[in-house]
PDB file of C-alpha atoms in Angstrom:
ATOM      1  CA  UNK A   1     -38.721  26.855  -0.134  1.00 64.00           C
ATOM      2  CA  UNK A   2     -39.363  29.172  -2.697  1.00 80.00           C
ATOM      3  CA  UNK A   3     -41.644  26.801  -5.057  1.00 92.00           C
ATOM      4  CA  UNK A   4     -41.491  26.975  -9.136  1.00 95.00           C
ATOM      5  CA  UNK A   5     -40.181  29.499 -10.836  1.00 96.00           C
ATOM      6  CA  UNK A   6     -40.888  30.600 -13.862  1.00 97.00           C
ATOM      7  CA  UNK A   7     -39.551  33.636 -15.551  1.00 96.00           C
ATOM      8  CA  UNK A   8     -40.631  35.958 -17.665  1.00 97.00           C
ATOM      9  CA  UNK A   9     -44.075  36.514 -15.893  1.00 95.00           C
ATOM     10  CA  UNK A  10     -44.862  38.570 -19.032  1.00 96.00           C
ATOM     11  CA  UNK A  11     -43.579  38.314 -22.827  1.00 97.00           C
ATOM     12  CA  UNK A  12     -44.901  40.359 -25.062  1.00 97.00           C
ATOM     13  CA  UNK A  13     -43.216  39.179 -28.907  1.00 97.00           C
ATOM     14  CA  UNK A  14     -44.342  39.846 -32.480  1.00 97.00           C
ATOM     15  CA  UNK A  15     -45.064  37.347 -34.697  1.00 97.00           C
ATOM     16  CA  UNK A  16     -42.655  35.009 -35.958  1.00 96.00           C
ATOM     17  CA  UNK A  17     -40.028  35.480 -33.349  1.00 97.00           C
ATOM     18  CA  UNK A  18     -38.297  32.999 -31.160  1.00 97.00           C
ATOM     19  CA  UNK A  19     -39.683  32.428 -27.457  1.00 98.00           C
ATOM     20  CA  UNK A  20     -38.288  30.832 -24.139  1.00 98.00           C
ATOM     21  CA  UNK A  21     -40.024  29.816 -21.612  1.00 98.00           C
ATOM     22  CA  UNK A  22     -38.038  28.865 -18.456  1.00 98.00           C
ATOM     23  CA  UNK A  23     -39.054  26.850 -15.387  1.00 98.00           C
ATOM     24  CA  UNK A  24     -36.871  25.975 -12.202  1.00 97.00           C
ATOM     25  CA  UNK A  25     -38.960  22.947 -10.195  1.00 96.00           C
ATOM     26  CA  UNK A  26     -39.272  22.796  -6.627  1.00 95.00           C
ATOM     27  CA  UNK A  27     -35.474  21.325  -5.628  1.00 94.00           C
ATOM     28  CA  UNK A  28     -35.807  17.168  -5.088  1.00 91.00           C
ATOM     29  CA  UNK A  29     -39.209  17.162  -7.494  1.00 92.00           C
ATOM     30  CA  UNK A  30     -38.456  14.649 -10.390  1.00 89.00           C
ATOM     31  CA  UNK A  31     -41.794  15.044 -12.574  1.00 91.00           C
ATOM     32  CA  UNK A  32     -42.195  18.259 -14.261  1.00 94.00           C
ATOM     33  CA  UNK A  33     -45.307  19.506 -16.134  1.00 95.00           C
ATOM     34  CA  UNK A  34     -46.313  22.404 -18.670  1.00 97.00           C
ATOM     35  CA  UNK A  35     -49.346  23.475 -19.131  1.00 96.00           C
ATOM     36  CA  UNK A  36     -51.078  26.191 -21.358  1.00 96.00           C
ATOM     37  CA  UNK A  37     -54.254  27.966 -20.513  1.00 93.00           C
ATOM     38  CA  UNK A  38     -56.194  30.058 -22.313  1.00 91.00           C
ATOM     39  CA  UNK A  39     -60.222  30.866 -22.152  1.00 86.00           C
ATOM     40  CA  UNK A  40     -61.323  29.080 -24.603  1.00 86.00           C
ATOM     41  CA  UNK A  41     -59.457  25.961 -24.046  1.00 86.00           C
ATOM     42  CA  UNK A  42     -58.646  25.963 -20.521  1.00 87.00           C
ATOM     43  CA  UNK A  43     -55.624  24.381 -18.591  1.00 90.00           C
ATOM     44  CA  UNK A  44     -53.738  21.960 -21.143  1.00 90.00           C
ATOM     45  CA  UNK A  45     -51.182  19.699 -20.298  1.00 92.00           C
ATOM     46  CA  UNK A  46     -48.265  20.230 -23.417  1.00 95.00           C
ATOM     47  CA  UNK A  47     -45.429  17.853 -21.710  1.00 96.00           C
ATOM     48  CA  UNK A  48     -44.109  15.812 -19.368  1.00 93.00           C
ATOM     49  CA  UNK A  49     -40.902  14.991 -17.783  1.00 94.00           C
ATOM     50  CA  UNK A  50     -39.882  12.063 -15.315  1.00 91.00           C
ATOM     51  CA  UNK A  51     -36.137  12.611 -14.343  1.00 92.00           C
ATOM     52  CA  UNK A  52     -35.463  14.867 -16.663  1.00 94.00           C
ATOM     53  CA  UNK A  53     -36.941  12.482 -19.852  1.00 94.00           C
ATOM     54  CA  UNK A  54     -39.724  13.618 -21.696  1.00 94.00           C
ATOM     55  CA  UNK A  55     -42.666  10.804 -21.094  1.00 91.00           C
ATOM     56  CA  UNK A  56     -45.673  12.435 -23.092  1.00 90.00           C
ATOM     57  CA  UNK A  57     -44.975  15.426 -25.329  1.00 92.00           C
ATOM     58  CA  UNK A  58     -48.836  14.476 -26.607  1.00 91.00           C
ATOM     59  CA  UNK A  59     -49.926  17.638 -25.611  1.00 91.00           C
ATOM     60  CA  UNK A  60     -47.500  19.718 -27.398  1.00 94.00           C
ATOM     61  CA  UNK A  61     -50.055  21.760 -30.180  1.00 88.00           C
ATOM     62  CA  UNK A  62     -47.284  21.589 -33.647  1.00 87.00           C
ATOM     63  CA  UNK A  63     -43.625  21.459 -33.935  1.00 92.00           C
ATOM     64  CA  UNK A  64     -43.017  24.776 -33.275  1.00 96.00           C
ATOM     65  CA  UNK A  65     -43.352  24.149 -29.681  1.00 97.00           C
ATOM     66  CA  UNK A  66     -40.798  22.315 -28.148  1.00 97.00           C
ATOM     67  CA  UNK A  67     -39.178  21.583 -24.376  1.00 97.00           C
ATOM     68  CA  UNK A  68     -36.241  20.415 -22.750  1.00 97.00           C
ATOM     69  CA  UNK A  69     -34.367  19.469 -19.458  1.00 97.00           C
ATOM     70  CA  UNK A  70     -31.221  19.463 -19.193  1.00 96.00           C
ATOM     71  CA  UNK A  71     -30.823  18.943 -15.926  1.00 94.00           C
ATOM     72  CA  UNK A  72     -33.420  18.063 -13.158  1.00 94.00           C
ATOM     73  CA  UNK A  73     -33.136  22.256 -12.012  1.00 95.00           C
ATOM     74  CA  UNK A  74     -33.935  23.813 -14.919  1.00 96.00           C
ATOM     75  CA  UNK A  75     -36.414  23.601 -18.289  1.00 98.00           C
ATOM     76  CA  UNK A  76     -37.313  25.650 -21.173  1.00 98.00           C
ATOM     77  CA  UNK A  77     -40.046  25.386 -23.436  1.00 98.00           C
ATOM     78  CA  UNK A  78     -39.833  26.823 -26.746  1.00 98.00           C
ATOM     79  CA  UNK A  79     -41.878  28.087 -29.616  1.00 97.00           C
ATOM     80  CA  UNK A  80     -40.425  28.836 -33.046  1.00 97.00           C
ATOM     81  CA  UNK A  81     -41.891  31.048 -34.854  1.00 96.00           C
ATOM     82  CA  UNK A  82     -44.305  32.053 -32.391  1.00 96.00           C
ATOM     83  CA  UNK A  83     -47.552  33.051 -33.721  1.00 96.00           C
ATOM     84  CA  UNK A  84     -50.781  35.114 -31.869  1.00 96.00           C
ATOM     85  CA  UNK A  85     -52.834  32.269 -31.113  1.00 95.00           C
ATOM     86  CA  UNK A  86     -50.403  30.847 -28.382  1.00 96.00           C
ATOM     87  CA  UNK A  87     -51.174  33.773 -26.530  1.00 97.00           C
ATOM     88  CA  UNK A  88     -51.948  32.352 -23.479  1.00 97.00           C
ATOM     89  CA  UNK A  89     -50.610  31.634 -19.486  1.00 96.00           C
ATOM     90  CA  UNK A  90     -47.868  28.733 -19.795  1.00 97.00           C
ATOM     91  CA  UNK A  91     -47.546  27.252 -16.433  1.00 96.00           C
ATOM     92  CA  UNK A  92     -44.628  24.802 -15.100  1.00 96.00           C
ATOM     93  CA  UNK A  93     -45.573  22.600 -12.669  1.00 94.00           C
ATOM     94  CA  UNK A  94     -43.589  20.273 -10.576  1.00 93.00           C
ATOM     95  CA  UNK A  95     -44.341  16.708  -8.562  1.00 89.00           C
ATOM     96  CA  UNK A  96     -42.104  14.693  -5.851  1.00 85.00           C
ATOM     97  CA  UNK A  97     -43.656  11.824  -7.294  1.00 70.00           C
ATOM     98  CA  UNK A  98     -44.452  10.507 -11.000  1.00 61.00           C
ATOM     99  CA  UNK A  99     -48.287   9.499 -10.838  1.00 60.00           C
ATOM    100  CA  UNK A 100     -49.722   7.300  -7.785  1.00 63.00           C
ATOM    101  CA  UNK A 101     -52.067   9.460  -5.142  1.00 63.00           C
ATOM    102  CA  UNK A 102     -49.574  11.510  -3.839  1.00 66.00           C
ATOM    103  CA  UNK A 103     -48.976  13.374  -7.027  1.00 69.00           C
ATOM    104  CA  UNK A 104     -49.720  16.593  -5.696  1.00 80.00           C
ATOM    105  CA  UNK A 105     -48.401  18.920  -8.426  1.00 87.00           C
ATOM    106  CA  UNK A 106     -46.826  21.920  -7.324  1.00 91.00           C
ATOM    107  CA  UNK A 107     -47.672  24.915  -9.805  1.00 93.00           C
ATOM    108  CA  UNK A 108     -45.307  28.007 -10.347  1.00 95.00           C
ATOM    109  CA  UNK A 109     -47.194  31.589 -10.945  1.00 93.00           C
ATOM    110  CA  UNK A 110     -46.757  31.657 -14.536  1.00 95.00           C
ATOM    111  CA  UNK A 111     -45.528  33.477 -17.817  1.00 97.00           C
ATOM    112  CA  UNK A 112     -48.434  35.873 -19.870  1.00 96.00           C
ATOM    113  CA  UNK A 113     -47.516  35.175 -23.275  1.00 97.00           C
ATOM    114  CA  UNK A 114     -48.827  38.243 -25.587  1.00 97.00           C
ATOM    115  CA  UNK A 115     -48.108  37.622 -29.601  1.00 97.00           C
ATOM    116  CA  UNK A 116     -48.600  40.823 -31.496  1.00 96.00           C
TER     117      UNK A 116
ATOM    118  CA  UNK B   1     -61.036   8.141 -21.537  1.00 83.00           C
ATOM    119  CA  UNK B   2     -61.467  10.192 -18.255  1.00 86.00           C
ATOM    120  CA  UNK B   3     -63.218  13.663 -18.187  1.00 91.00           C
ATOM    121  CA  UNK B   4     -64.418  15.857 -15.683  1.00 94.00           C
ATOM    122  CA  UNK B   5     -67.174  18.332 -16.000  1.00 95.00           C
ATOM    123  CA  UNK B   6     -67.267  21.621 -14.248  1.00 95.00           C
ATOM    124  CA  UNK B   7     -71.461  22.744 -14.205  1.00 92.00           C
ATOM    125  CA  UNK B   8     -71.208  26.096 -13.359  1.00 94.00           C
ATOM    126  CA  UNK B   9     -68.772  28.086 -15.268  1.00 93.00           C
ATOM    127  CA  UNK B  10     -69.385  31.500 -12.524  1.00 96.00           C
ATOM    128  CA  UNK B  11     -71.106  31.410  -9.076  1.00 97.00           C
ATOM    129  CA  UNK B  12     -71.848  34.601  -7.492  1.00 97.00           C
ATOM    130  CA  UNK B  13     -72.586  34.465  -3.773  1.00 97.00           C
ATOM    131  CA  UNK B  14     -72.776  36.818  -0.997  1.00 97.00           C
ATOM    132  CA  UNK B  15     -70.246  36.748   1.947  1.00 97.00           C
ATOM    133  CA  UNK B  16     -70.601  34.437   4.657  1.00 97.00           C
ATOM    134  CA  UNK B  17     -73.809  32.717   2.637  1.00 97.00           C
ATOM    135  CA  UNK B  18     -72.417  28.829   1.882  1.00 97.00           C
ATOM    136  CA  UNK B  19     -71.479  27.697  -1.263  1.00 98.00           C
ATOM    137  CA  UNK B  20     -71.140  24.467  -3.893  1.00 97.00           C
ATOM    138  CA  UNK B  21     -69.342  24.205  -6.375  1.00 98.00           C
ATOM    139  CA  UNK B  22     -70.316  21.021  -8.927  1.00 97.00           C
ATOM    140  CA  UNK B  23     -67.788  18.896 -10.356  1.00 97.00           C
ATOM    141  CA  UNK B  24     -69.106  15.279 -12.330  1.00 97.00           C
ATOM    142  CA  UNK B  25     -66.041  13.019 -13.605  1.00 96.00           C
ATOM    143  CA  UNK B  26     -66.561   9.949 -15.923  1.00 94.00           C
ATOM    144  CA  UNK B  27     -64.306   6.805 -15.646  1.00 91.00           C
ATOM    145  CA  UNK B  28     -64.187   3.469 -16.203  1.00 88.00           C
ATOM    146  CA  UNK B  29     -60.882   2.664 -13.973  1.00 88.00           C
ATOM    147  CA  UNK B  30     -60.256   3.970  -9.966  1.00 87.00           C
ATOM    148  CA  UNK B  31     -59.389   7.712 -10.101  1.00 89.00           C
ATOM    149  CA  UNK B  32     -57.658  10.006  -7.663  1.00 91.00           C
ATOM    150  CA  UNK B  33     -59.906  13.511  -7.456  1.00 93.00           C
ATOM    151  CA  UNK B  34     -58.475  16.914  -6.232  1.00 94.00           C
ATOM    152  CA  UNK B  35     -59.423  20.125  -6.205  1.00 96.00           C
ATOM    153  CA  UNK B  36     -57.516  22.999  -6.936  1.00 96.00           C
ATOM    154  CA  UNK B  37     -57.831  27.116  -6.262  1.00 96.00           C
ATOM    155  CA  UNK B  38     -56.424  29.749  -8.558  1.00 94.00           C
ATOM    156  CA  UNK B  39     -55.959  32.901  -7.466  1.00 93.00           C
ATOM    157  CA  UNK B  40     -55.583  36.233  -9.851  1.00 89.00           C
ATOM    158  CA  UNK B  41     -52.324  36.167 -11.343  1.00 85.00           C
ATOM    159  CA  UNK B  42     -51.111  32.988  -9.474  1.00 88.00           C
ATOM    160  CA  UNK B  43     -50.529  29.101 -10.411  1.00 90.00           C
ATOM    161  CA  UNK B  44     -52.967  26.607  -9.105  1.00 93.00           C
ATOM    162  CA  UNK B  45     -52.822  25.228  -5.149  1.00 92.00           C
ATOM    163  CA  UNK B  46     -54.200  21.920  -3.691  1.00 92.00           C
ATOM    164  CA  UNK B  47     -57.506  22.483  -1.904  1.00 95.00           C
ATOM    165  CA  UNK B  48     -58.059  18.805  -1.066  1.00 94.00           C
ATOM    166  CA  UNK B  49     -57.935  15.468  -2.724  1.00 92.00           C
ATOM    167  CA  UNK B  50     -59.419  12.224  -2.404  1.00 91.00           C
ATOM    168  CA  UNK B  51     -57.973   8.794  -2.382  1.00 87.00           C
ATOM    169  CA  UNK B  52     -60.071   6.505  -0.708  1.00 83.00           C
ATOM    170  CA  UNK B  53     -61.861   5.508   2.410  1.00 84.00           C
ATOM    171  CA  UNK B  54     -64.186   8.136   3.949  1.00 85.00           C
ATOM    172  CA  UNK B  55     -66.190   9.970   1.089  1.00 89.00           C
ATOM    173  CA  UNK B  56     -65.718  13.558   2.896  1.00 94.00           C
ATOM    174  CA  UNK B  57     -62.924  15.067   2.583  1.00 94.00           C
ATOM    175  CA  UNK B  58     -61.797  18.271   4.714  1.00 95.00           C
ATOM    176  CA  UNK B  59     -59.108  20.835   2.919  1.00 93.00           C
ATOM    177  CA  UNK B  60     -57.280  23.783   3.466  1.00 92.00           C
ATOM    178  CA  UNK B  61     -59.245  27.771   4.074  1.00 92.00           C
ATOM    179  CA  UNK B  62     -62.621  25.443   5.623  1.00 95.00           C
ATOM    180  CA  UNK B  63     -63.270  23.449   1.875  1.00 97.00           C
ATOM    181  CA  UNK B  64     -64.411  20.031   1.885  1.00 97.00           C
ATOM    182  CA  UNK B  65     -66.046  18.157  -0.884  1.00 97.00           C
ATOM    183  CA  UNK B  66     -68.009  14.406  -1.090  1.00 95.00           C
ATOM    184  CA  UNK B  67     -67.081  12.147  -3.203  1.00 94.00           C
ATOM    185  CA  UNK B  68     -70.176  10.272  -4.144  1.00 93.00           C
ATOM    186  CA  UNK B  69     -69.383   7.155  -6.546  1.00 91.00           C
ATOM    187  CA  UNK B  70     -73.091   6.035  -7.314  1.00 92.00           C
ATOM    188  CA  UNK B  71     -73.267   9.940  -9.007  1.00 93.00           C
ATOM    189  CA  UNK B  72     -69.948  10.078 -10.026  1.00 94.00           C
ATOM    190  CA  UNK B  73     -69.674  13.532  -8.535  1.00 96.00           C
ATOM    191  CA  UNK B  74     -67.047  15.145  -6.285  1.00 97.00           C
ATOM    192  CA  UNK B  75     -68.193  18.683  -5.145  1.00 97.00           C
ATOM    193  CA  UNK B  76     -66.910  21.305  -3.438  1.00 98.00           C
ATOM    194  CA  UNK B  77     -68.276  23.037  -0.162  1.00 98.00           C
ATOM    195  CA  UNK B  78     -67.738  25.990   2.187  1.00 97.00           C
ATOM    196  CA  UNK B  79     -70.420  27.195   4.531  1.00 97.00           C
ATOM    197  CA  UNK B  80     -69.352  30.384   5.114  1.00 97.00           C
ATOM    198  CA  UNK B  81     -67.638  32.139   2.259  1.00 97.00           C
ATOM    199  CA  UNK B  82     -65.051  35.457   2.571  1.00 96.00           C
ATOM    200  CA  UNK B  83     -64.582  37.719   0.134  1.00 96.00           C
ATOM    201  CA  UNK B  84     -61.224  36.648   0.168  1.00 95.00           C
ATOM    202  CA  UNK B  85     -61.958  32.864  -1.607  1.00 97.00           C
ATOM    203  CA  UNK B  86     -62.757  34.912  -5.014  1.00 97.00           C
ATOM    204  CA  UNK B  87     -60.849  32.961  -7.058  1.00 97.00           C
ATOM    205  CA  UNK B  88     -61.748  29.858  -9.586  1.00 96.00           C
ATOM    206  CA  UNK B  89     -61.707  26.001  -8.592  1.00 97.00           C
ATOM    207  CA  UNK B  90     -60.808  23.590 -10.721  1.00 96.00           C
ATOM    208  CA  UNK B  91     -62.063  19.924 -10.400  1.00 96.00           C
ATOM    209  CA  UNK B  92     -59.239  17.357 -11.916  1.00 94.00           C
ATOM    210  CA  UNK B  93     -58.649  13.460 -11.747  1.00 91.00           C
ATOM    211  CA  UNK B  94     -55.838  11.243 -11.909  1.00 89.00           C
ATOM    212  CA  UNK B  95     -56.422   7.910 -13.127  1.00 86.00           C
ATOM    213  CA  UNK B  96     -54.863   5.035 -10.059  1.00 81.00           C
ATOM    214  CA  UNK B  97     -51.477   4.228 -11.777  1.00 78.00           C
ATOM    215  CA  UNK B  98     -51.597   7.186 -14.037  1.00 80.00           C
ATOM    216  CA  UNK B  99     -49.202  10.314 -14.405  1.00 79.00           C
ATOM    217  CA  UNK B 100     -51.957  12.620 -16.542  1.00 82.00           C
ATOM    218  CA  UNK B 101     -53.931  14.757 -14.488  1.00 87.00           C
ATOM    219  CA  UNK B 102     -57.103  15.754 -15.951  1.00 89.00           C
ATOM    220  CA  UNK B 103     -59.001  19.035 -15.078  1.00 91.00           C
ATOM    221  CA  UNK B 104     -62.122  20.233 -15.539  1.00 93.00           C
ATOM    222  CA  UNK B 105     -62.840  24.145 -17.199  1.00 92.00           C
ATOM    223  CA  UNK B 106     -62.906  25.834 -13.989  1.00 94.00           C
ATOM    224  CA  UNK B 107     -65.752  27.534 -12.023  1.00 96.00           C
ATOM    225  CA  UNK B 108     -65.234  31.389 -11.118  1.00 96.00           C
ATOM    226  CA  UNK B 109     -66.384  31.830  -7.631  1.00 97.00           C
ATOM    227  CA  UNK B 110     -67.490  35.346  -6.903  1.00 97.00           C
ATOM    228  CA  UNK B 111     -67.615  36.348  -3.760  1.00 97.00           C
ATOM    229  CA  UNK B 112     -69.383  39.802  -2.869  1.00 96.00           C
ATOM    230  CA  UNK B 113     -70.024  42.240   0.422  1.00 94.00           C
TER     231      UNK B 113
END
């Protein structure tokens, strides 16, 4: 099993420019998470997905972010214009089952977000 | 509302002394508590969770933590730490019924020779 993955691991962008974010979840997971961390604020959940729907999107800091799943293989989270303070770690995380005890989440290894 | 609260943002301990790492969660509903390791440059893994039934709980790498309700506390222990367990711990909780898992800052364990 090769876990979540998330690619770029690094992005380095200026200001203002367009950024994606993509996340493949563990195959037969059907809850998918992203998460920002930074110092100062530590680990943030932005959004959630159950079966590919977005449940909470709470989390999600303006509407410059935004995320979507097409499919229950593959999401993307977006921000548009990006600006420096979302410089940060955006992790996906996946889940085999939405809530309940057993909702282990299963965390890929990340993408550094740098905005110049 | 939920929260958890990590009390020591850095522990430094020597190798093979024992170590505890404090986590304190507040809720008014039955949670779920885990915690999770972070290595440098890597996502988060499961350590251990709780659920219910016997307060200790054993993990993964020789972890267990205590889930004491009266104190509302769920801490982490290793009695013998390596080097290689440098890496930061989060506490989190998951409300019973609940999707939102809540963690706490983090505590950077430092392990040295």
């Amino acid at each position: 099993d090769a876990g979540v993955i998330q690619s770029p691991r690094h992005e380095v962008t200026e200001m203002g420019q367009e950024v994606t974010l993509r996340c493949k979840p563990i195959s037969g997971h059907n809850s998918l998470f992203w998460y920002r961390q930074t110092m100062m604020r530590g680990l943030e959940l932005l959004i959630y997905f159950n079966n590919n729907v977005p449940i909470d999107d709470s989390g999600m800091p303006e509407d410059r972010f935004s995320a979507k799943m097409p499919n229950a293989s593959f999401s993307t989270l977006k921000i548009q214009p990006s600006e420096p303070r979302d410089s940060a770690v955006y992790f996906c995380a996946s889940s085999s089952v939405a809530g309940g005890p057993n909702n282990e989440q299963f965390f890929g290894p990340g993408t550094r977000l740098t905005v110049l | 509302a939920q929260s958890v609260t990590q009390l020591d943002s850095q522990v430094p301990v020597f190798e093979e002394a024992p170590v505890e790492l404090r986590c304190n969660y507040s809720s008014s509903v039955s949670v779920y508590l885990f915690w999770y390791v972070q290595y440098p440059n890597q996502g988060l893994q499961l350590l251990l969770k709780y659920l219910s039934g016997s307060t200790l709980v054993k993990g993964i790498n020789g972890f267990e933590a205590e889930f004491n309700k009266s104190q509302t506390s769920f801490h982490l222990r290793k009695p013998s730490v390596h080097i290689s367990d440098t890496a930061e711990y989060f506490c989190a909780l998951l409300r019973a019924g609940g999707f939102k898992t809540i963690f706490g800052a983090g505590t950077r364990l430092f392990v040295k020779a």
